[in-house]
Amino acid sequence: MKKVFGLLGITALLLSSCKDDDGMGQTSFIESPRFYINATVDGLPLNLRAGESGYQMYTSYEVQDSVLKMKGILAVDTPQLKRALCIVIRGSEIIANSSSPDPGTALQQGPLPYSDPSGSTVQPGYYDYFFAADTINGHIPLMWKTPNSSYYGDSCSLIGINQENYNSFSVEMQSQGPLSCTPSVKHTIYTGQSDKAQVYILKSTNSELQAEVQSRIGNVKNVNWQIAGQNAGSGTMVNHSVIGFQPGYRVKAEIEFESGGIEIIEKVVLPGSPTCDINIDYRKQGHRVPNAHNLATVELQYFDQNGKMYSSAYPNAQGYFEIESLGEYLDAAASSHKHKRFSFLGDAILKSADGSTLQVNNIFGSFAVAYP
């Protein structure tokens, strides 16, 4: 895989804005498809990936008014940005004034603006779970079923779980679109653990199924499989042949982790290409009660096909945006700057300088930011 890491200047704190046209930041990446954005913009699909059609991931940071300001932008490097997305993360003064700024405290969940968790307290025994559709097909209409409700349409779901009431719970995501050969995926999650995994469909026909479990967090010890209600062996992979499979058979994987944790994943599978497989990704964190005096913000900027910029930076911004810190981006070691990769999801109404609006829905992707 080809990687290009180019420094666009040695001055660390004098950087361009996302809307400037003088290089767009400190570091550029040509990288597949780790950096991407899937969304709908005024109802039309937006699917951009670094390394495709000239798009690259650009990052920068600066300290502005005593606040650490970190940016990631997915764009084609042209004098005028078009069909480009920029995320600006501004941390609190506590972050900026620290001798060792930690962007991880700014890369946390919250709407626009959102609470910096360095000023929050955690409510014991109560957890927030953030669920997102994980698919390479871009936008697929979804139906979510959670312990609290069932609803249609969003690429993400947020639920609060009190451990006293739920030792375990299930979340199901059903595809409502024509592109998916996995019309349903269901996770049974035990609240006392943090390990998690995914089931990937490698091959699905009327007579054969190949599937694999891959860990997201923790080490998998064993997997017990059931296909169409029948035991199908154990191990992280299954290759099962049965004559007369009917469309819509159920695959169930009971996953045991080395830590002793368990997760159960069930999928309804249709014969077809495994490239249309869908999954659920999620994260768990303690429910936070924010300190209103210690805030940080996320700004979302979008440049349309004519170069017009729309932003979430307006009074009483309408939107919901979640950011998950994924830790250091080690592939950036060739650069003298540190980077942190993060995933995000949400919905927002953006406004331009002339007051016109733009609706961005089902935002889901992965970006990076540079920091000191």
Short mmCIF file of C-alpha atoms in Angstrom, two decimals:
data_model
loop_
_atom_site.label_atom_id
_atom_site.label_comp_id
_atom_site.label_asym_id
_atom_site.label_seq_id
_atom_site.Cartn_x
_atom_site.Cartn_y
_atom_site.Cartn_z
CA MET A 1 0.00 0.00 0.00
CA LYS A 2 1.43 3.35 -1.00
CA LYS A 3 1.73 5.97 1.72
CA VAL A 4 2.82 9.59 1.27
CA PHE A 5 3.51 11.75 4.29
CA GLY A 6 4.39 15.29 3.27
CA LEU A 7 5.20 18.12 5.70
CA LEU A 8 3.81 21.37 4.42
CA GLY A 9 5.74 23.58 6.82
CA ILE A 10 7.86 23.47 9.96
CA THR A 11 6.00 26.15 11.87
CA ALA A 12 3.80 24.22 14.25
CA LEU A 13 1.25 26.78 15.29
CA LEU A 14 0.73 28.94 12.19
CA LEU A 15 -1.65 26.86 10.13
CA SER A 16 -4.33 27.47 7.56
CA SER A 17 -8.06 27.15 8.12
CA CYS A 18 -10.04 24.39 6.42
CA LYS A 19 -11.32 27.02 4.02
CA ASP A 20 -7.89 28.43 3.17
CA ASP A 21 -6.19 27.45 -0.08
CA ASP A 22 -2.51 27.51 0.88
CA GLY A 23 -1.80 23.85 1.49
CA MET A 24 -4.58 22.89 3.89
CA GLY A 25 -2.42 21.96 6.87
CA GLN A 26 0.64 20.21 8.18
CA THR A 27 0.40 16.62 7.07
CA SER A 28 -1.23 14.89 4.12
CA PHE A 29 -2.01 11.21 3.75
CA ILE A 30 -2.63 9.11 0.66
CA GLU A 31 -4.15 6.12 2.38
CA SER A 32 -6.90 3.64 1.53
CA PRO A 33 -9.70 3.40 3.01
CA ARG A 34 -8.84 4.13 6.63
CA PHE A 35 -9.98 7.71 6.21
CA TYR A 36 -13.45 8.10 4.75
CA ILE A 37 -16.84 9.76 5.10
CA ASN A 38 -20.26 8.28 4.35
CA ALA A 39 -23.29 10.55 4.57
CA THR A 40 -26.26 11.97 2.73
CA VAL A 41 -26.21 15.67 1.85
CA ASP A 42 -29.68 17.07 1.19
CA GLY A 43 -30.74 13.51 0.41
CA LEU A 44 -27.89 12.73 -2.01
CA PRO A 45 -25.18 10.19 -1.09
CA LEU A 46 -21.70 11.41 -0.18
CA ASN A 47 -19.04 8.66 -0.12
CA LEU A 48 -15.44 9.93 -0.07
CA ARG A 49 -12.28 7.92 0.61
CA ALA A 50 -8.65 8.91 0.89
CA GLY A 51 -6.65 7.54 -2.01
CA GLU A 52 -9.62 7.61 -4.42
CA SER A 53 -10.41 10.28 -7.05
CA GLY A 54 -7.61 12.51 -5.77
CA TYR A 55 -8.88 12.71 -2.19
CA GLN A 56 -6.42 12.85 0.69
CA MET A 57 -6.63 13.22 4.46
CA TYR A 58 -5.11 16.48 5.71
CA THR A 59 -4.49 17.30 9.37
CA SER A 60 -3.39 20.35 11.32
CA TYR A 61 -3.42 21.93 14.77
CA GLU A 62 -2.85 25.29 16.40
CA VAL A 63 -3.38 27.05 19.70
CA GLN A 64 -5.96 29.80 19.24
CA ASP A 65 -7.07 32.02 22.13
CA SER A 66 -5.47 29.58 24.60
CA VAL A 67 -7.46 26.68 23.15
CA LEU A 68 -6.00 23.69 21.32
CA LYS A 69 -7.63 23.54 17.87
CA MET A 70 -7.27 20.29 15.87
CA LYS A 71 -8.49 19.69 12.32
CA GLY A 72 -9.01 16.84 9.91
CA ILE A 73 -10.15 17.41 6.33
CA LEU A 74 -10.88 14.98 3.50
CA ALA A 75 -10.49 16.83 0.21
CA VAL A 76 -8.81 17.16 -3.17
CA ASP A 77 -5.97 19.69 -2.91
CA THR A 78 -7.18 22.42 -5.26
CA PRO A 79 -7.27 26.22 -4.90
CA GLN A 80 -10.98 26.03 -4.11
CA LEU A 81 -12.26 23.15 -2.01
CA LYS A 82 -15.25 21.31 -3.49
CA ARG A 83 -17.13 18.29 -2.11
CA ALA A 84 -14.88 18.31 0.94
CA LEU A 85 -15.57 17.71 4.62
CA CYS A 86 -13.70 19.29 7.52
CA ILE A 87 -13.96 18.50 11.25
CA VAL A 88 -12.59 21.06 13.72
CA ILE A 89 -12.15 19.95 17.35
CA ARG A 90 -11.56 22.72 19.89
CA GLY A 91 -10.51 21.59 23.34
CA SER A 92 -11.02 23.42 26.63
CA GLU A 93 -8.56 25.83 28.21
CA ILE A 94 -7.54 23.03 30.56
CA ILE A 95 -6.26 21.10 27.55
CA ALA A 96 -4.47 24.04 25.96
CA ASN A 97 -2.77 25.22 29.15
CA SER A 98 -1.51 21.76 30.06
CA SER A 99 2.21 21.18 29.68
CA SER A 100 1.35 17.96 27.80
CA PRO A 101 -1.95 18.53 25.96
CA ASP A 102 -3.93 15.33 25.64
CA PRO A 103 -6.28 15.41 22.63
CA GLY A 104 -7.96 12.28 23.92
CA THR A 105 -9.87 14.44 26.40
CA ALA A 106 -11.28 16.39 23.46
CA LEU A 107 -12.00 13.34 21.32
CA GLN A 108 -15.03 12.19 23.28
CA GLN A 109 -18.75 12.00 22.75
CA GLY A 110 -21.17 14.87 22.71
CA PRO A 111 -23.44 17.05 20.61
CA LEU A 112 -22.37 20.42 19.22
CA PRO A 113 -21.04 21.82 21.55
CA TYR A 114 -20.08 18.89 23.75
CA SER A 115 -18.80 18.42 27.27
CA ASP A 116 -15.12 17.90 27.83
CA PRO A 117 -14.96 14.80 30.07
CA SER A 118 -12.06 16.28 32.05
CA GLY A 119 -14.77 18.38 33.70
CA SER A 120 -17.31 15.58 34.11
CA THR A 121 -18.15 13.01 36.75
CA VAL A 122 -19.06 9.40 35.97
CA GLN A 123 -22.30 7.94 37.31
CA PRO A 124 -21.46 4.51 38.83
CA GLY A 125 -23.28 1.49 37.43
CA TYR A 126 -24.73 3.38 34.47
CA TYR A 127 -23.28 3.14 30.96
CA ASP A 128 -23.78 4.85 27.63
CA TYR A 129 -23.57 2.60 24.57
CA PHE A 130 -23.05 4.14 21.15
CA PHE A 131 -23.93 1.90 18.19
CA ALA A 132 -23.14 2.54 14.52
CA ALA A 133 -23.71 0.73 11.25
CA ASP A 134 -20.43 -0.56 9.82
CA THR A 135 -20.80 -1.21 6.08
CA ILE A 136 -18.77 -0.52 2.96
CA ASN A 137 -21.93 0.14 0.97
CA GLY A 138 -22.44 3.68 2.18
CA HIS A 139 -25.93 4.66 3.28
CA ILE A 140 -28.40 1.83 3.82
CA PRO A 141 -31.76 2.58 5.48
CA LEU A 142 -31.86 0.84 8.86
CA MET A 143 -34.27 -0.29 11.53
CA TRP A 144 -32.86 -0.42 15.08
CA LYS A 145 -34.31 -2.54 17.89
CA THR A 146 -32.96 -1.75 21.37
CA PRO A 147 -34.18 -2.53 24.90
CA ASN A 148 -35.68 0.97 25.00
CA SER A 149 -37.26 1.37 21.57
CA SER A 150 -37.45 0.49 17.90
CA TYR A 151 -37.01 3.12 15.23
CA TYR A 152 -36.09 3.55 11.57
CA GLY A 153 -33.64 5.60 9.59
CA ASP A 154 -30.43 6.50 11.42
CA SER A 155 -26.93 5.08 10.95
CA CYS A 156 -26.34 5.29 14.69
CA SER A 157 -28.08 4.64 17.97
CA LEU A 158 -27.44 5.76 21.55
CA ILE A 159 -28.86 3.98 24.58
CA GLY A 160 -28.27 4.24 28.31
CA ILE A 161 -28.06 1.03 30.33
CA ASN A 162 -28.32 0.67 34.10
CA GLN A 163 -26.28 -2.39 35.06
CA GLU A 164 -28.61 -3.13 37.97
CA ASN A 165 -31.47 -3.65 35.50
CA TYR A 166 -29.53 -5.29 32.64
CA ASN A 167 -26.91 -7.98 33.18
CA SER A 168 -27.12 -8.38 29.41
CA PHE A 169 -29.14 -6.83 26.60
CA SER A 170 -29.57 -7.17 22.84
CA VAL A 171 -29.41 -4.65 20.00
CA GLU A 172 -30.55 -5.59 16.50
CA MET A 173 -29.99 -3.68 13.27
CA GLN A 174 -32.06 -4.56 10.21
CA SER A 175 -31.20 -3.40 6.71
CA GLN A 176 -34.12 -1.92 4.82
CA GLY A 177 -32.20 -1.46 1.56
CA PRO A 178 -31.56 -3.63 -1.52
CA LEU A 179 -27.76 -3.71 -1.21
CA SER A 180 -27.35 -5.91 1.83
CA CYS A 181 -27.01 -9.68 1.84
CA THR A 182 -27.19 -9.55 5.66
CA PRO A 183 -30.69 -8.23 6.33
CA SER A 184 -30.26 -8.46 10.11
CA VAL A 185 -27.43 -8.49 12.67
CA LYS A 186 -27.97 -8.82 16.41
CA HIS A 187 -25.53 -8.47 19.31
CA THR A 188 -26.18 -9.76 22.82
CA ILE A 189 -23.89 -7.77 25.11
CA TYR A 190 -22.98 -8.43 28.74
CA THR A 191 -22.65 -5.15 30.63
CA GLY A 192 -19.91 -6.35 32.97
CA GLN A 193 -17.32 -6.70 30.20
CA SER A 194 -15.63 -4.65 27.49
CA ASP A 195 -14.49 -7.30 24.97
CA LYS A 196 -16.24 -7.28 21.60
CA ALA A 197 -15.98 -8.90 18.18
CA GLN A 198 -17.55 -9.05 14.71
CA VAL A 199 -18.78 -11.83 12.43
CA TYR A 200 -17.76 -11.39 8.81
CA ILE A 201 -19.51 -13.31 6.02
CA LEU A 202 -16.79 -14.50 3.62
CA LYS A 203 -19.02 -16.54 1.30
CA SER A 204 -22.76 -17.18 1.14
CA THR A 205 -24.53 -19.37 -1.43
CA ASN A 206 -27.56 -21.65 -1.42
CA SER A 207 -25.33 -24.54 -0.33
CA GLU A 208 -22.29 -23.09 1.43
CA LEU A 209 -21.46 -20.55 4.12
CA GLN A 210 -18.03 -19.29 5.15
CA ALA A 211 -17.81 -16.92 8.11
CA GLU A 212 -15.14 -15.65 10.46
CA VAL A 213 -15.05 -13.99 13.88
CA GLN A 214 -12.57 -11.17 14.33
CA SER A 215 -11.93 -9.42 17.63
CA ARG A 216 -12.28 -5.68 18.02
CA ILE A 217 -11.29 -5.61 21.70
CA GLY A 218 -9.82 -8.56 23.61
CA ASN A 219 -8.56 -11.97 22.51
CA VAL A 220 -10.99 -14.59 21.25
CA LYS A 221 -10.59 -17.97 22.98
CA ASN A 222 -13.26 -19.98 21.12
CA VAL A 223 -16.41 -19.64 19.03
CA ASN A 224 -19.36 -22.04 19.00
CA TRP A 225 -21.37 -21.84 15.77
CA GLN A 226 -24.97 -22.59 14.89
CA ILE A 227 -26.30 -22.41 11.32
CA ALA A 228 -30.04 -22.63 10.66
CA GLY A 229 -30.52 -23.87 14.24
CA GLN A 230 -27.99 -26.71 13.95
CA ASN A 231 -24.60 -26.94 15.64
CA ALA A 232 -21.85 -26.23 13.13
CA GLY A 233 -18.66 -26.75 15.12
CA SER A 234 -16.25 -24.42 16.87
CA GLY A 235 -13.28 -22.20 16.08
CA THR A 236 -12.91 -18.66 14.82
CA MET A 237 -13.88 -19.71 11.27
CA VAL A 238 -16.69 -21.88 9.94
CA ASN A 239 -17.03 -23.46 6.50
CA HIS A 240 -20.39 -25.19 6.35
CA SER A 241 -22.00 -26.97 3.42
CA VAL A 242 -25.65 -27.99 3.48
CA ILE A 243 -27.78 -28.83 0.47
CA GLY A 244 -31.00 -26.89 0.29
CA PHE A 245 -30.22 -23.74 2.29
CA GLN A 246 -33.19 -21.41 2.15
CA PRO A 247 -32.73 -17.63 1.78
CA GLY A 248 -32.69 -15.93 5.15
CA TYR A 249 -31.02 -18.59 7.30
CA ARG A 250 -29.67 -17.55 10.70
CA VAL A 251 -26.01 -17.77 11.70
CA LYS A 252 -25.23 -17.62 15.42
CA ALA A 253 -21.77 -17.27 16.98
CA GLU A 254 -21.28 -17.58 20.74
CA ILE A 255 -17.89 -15.97 21.29
CA GLU A 256 -15.74 -16.73 24.34
CA PHE A 257 -12.90 -14.35 25.19
CA GLU A 258 -9.73 -15.16 27.09
CA SER A 259 -10.87 -12.71 29.78
CA GLY A 260 -13.90 -14.92 30.45
CA GLY A 261 -16.30 -12.57 28.70
CA ILE A 262 -18.99 -13.69 26.25
CA GLU A 263 -20.67 -12.01 23.30
CA ILE A 264 -23.37 -13.53 21.08
CA ILE A 265 -23.73 -12.35 17.49
CA GLU A 266 -26.54 -13.50 15.20
CA LYS A 267 -26.97 -12.72 11.51
CA VAL A 268 -29.66 -13.47 8.99
CA VAL A 269 -27.80 -14.23 5.77
CA LEU A 270 -28.95 -14.21 2.15
CA PRO A 271 -27.00 -15.84 -0.68
CA GLY A 272 -24.89 -13.22 -2.40
CA SER A 273 -21.62 -11.35 -2.42
CA PRO A 274 -19.93 -10.98 0.99
CA THR A 275 -19.02 -7.41 0.02
CA CYS A 276 -22.56 -6.39 1.01
CA ASP A 277 -22.15 -7.68 4.57
CA ILE A 278 -23.20 -5.31 7.37
CA ASN A 279 -22.06 -5.16 10.98
CA ILE A 280 -22.63 -3.21 14.16
CA ASP A 281 -19.79 -1.38 15.84
CA TYR A 282 -20.27 0.04 19.30
CA ARG A 283 -18.49 1.44 22.31
CA LYS A 284 -19.26 1.56 26.00
CA GLN A 285 -18.39 4.25 28.48
CA GLY A 286 -19.47 5.40 31.89
CA HIS A 287 -22.39 7.80 31.85
CA ARG A 288 -21.00 11.29 32.41
CA VAL A 289 -22.60 14.21 34.18
CA PRO A 290 -20.95 17.25 32.55
CA ASN A 291 -19.59 20.38 34.15
CA ALA A 292 -21.18 23.19 32.17
CA HIS A 293 -18.22 25.49 32.86
CA ASN A 294 -15.72 23.25 31.07
CA LEU A 295 -16.76 22.81 27.45
CA ALA A 296 -15.24 21.85 24.14
CA THR A 297 -16.78 21.99 20.67
CA VAL A 298 -16.90 20.14 17.38
CA GLU A 299 -17.42 22.14 14.19
CA LEU A 300 -18.46 20.41 10.99
CA GLN A 301 -17.74 22.17 7.68
CA TYR A 302 -18.87 21.02 4.24
CA PHE A 303 -17.87 22.53 0.88
CA ASP A 304 -20.39 21.84 -1.89
CA GLN A 305 -19.68 21.22 -5.59
CA ASN A 306 -19.44 24.98 -6.16
CA GLY A 307 -17.03 25.56 -3.27
CA LYS A 308 -19.65 27.13 -0.99
CA MET A 309 -18.91 26.43 2.67
CA TYR A 310 -21.58 25.38 5.17
CA SER A 311 -20.80 25.10 8.88
CA SER A 312 -22.31 23.98 12.18
CA ALA A 313 -20.75 27.05 13.87
CA TYR A 314 -23.88 29.15 14.35
CA PRO A 315 -26.00 30.03 17.42
CA ASN A 316 -28.14 27.16 18.71
CA ALA A 317 -26.68 24.77 16.15
CA GLN A 318 -28.96 21.89 15.28
CA GLY A 319 -27.26 18.53 15.21
CA TYR A 320 -25.88 15.52 16.97
CA PHE A 321 -22.27 14.49 16.57
CA GLU A 322 -20.34 11.74 18.34
CA ILE A 323 -16.57 11.31 18.29
CA GLU A 324 -14.73 8.23 19.50
CA SER A 325 -11.03 8.38 20.29
CA LEU A 326 -9.21 5.41 18.74
CA GLY A 327 -5.72 6.20 20.01
CA GLU A 328 -2.47 7.03 18.29
CA TYR A 329 -2.27 6.67 14.53
CA LEU A 330 0.99 4.72 14.32
CA ASP A 331 1.28 4.83 10.53
CA ALA A 332 2.04 8.52 10.89
CA ALA A 333 5.42 7.72 12.44
CA ALA A 334 7.17 8.97 9.30
CA SER A 335 5.96 12.46 10.20
CA SER A 336 7.43 14.59 12.97
CA HIS A 337 3.90 15.34 14.20
CA LYS A 338 1.70 13.17 16.37
CA HIS A 339 -1.68 12.04 15.08
CA LYS A 340 -4.78 10.56 16.58
CA ARG A 341 -7.33 8.65 14.53
CA PHE A 342 -11.00 8.77 15.46
CA SER A 343 -14.36 7.59 14.17
CA PHE A 344 -17.49 9.70 14.18
CA LEU A 345 -21.20 9.62 13.50
CA GLY A 346 -24.19 11.93 13.65
CA ASP A 347 -26.60 14.27 11.88
CA ALA A 348 -26.45 18.06 11.47
CA ILE A 349 -28.01 21.08 9.81
CA LEU A 350 -25.26 23.33 8.42
CA LYS A 351 -25.54 27.00 7.47
CA SER A 352 -23.61 29.17 5.02
CA ALA A 353 -22.62 32.82 5.44
CA ASP A 354 -25.70 33.92 3.48
CA GLY A 355 -28.02 31.98 5.78
CA SER A 356 -28.87 29.11 3.43
CA THR A 357 -28.96 25.67 5.02
CA LEU A 358 -27.84 22.18 4.13
CA GLN A 359 -28.92 18.90 5.77
CA VAL A 360 -26.22 16.29 6.44
CA ASN A 361 -27.59 12.97 7.69
CA ASN A 362 -26.25 9.55 8.64
CA ILE A 363 -22.70 10.83 8.97
CA PHE A 364 -20.25 8.00 9.59
CA GLY A 365 -16.52 7.84 8.98
CA SER A 366 -12.94 7.90 10.18
CA PHE A 367 -10.62 10.93 10.32
CA ALA A 368 -7.36 11.97 11.96
CA VAL A 369 -6.03 15.09 13.65
CA ALA A 370 -2.51 16.33 14.38
CA TYR A 371 -1.60 17.59 17.84
CA PRO A 372 1.52 18.82 19.72
#
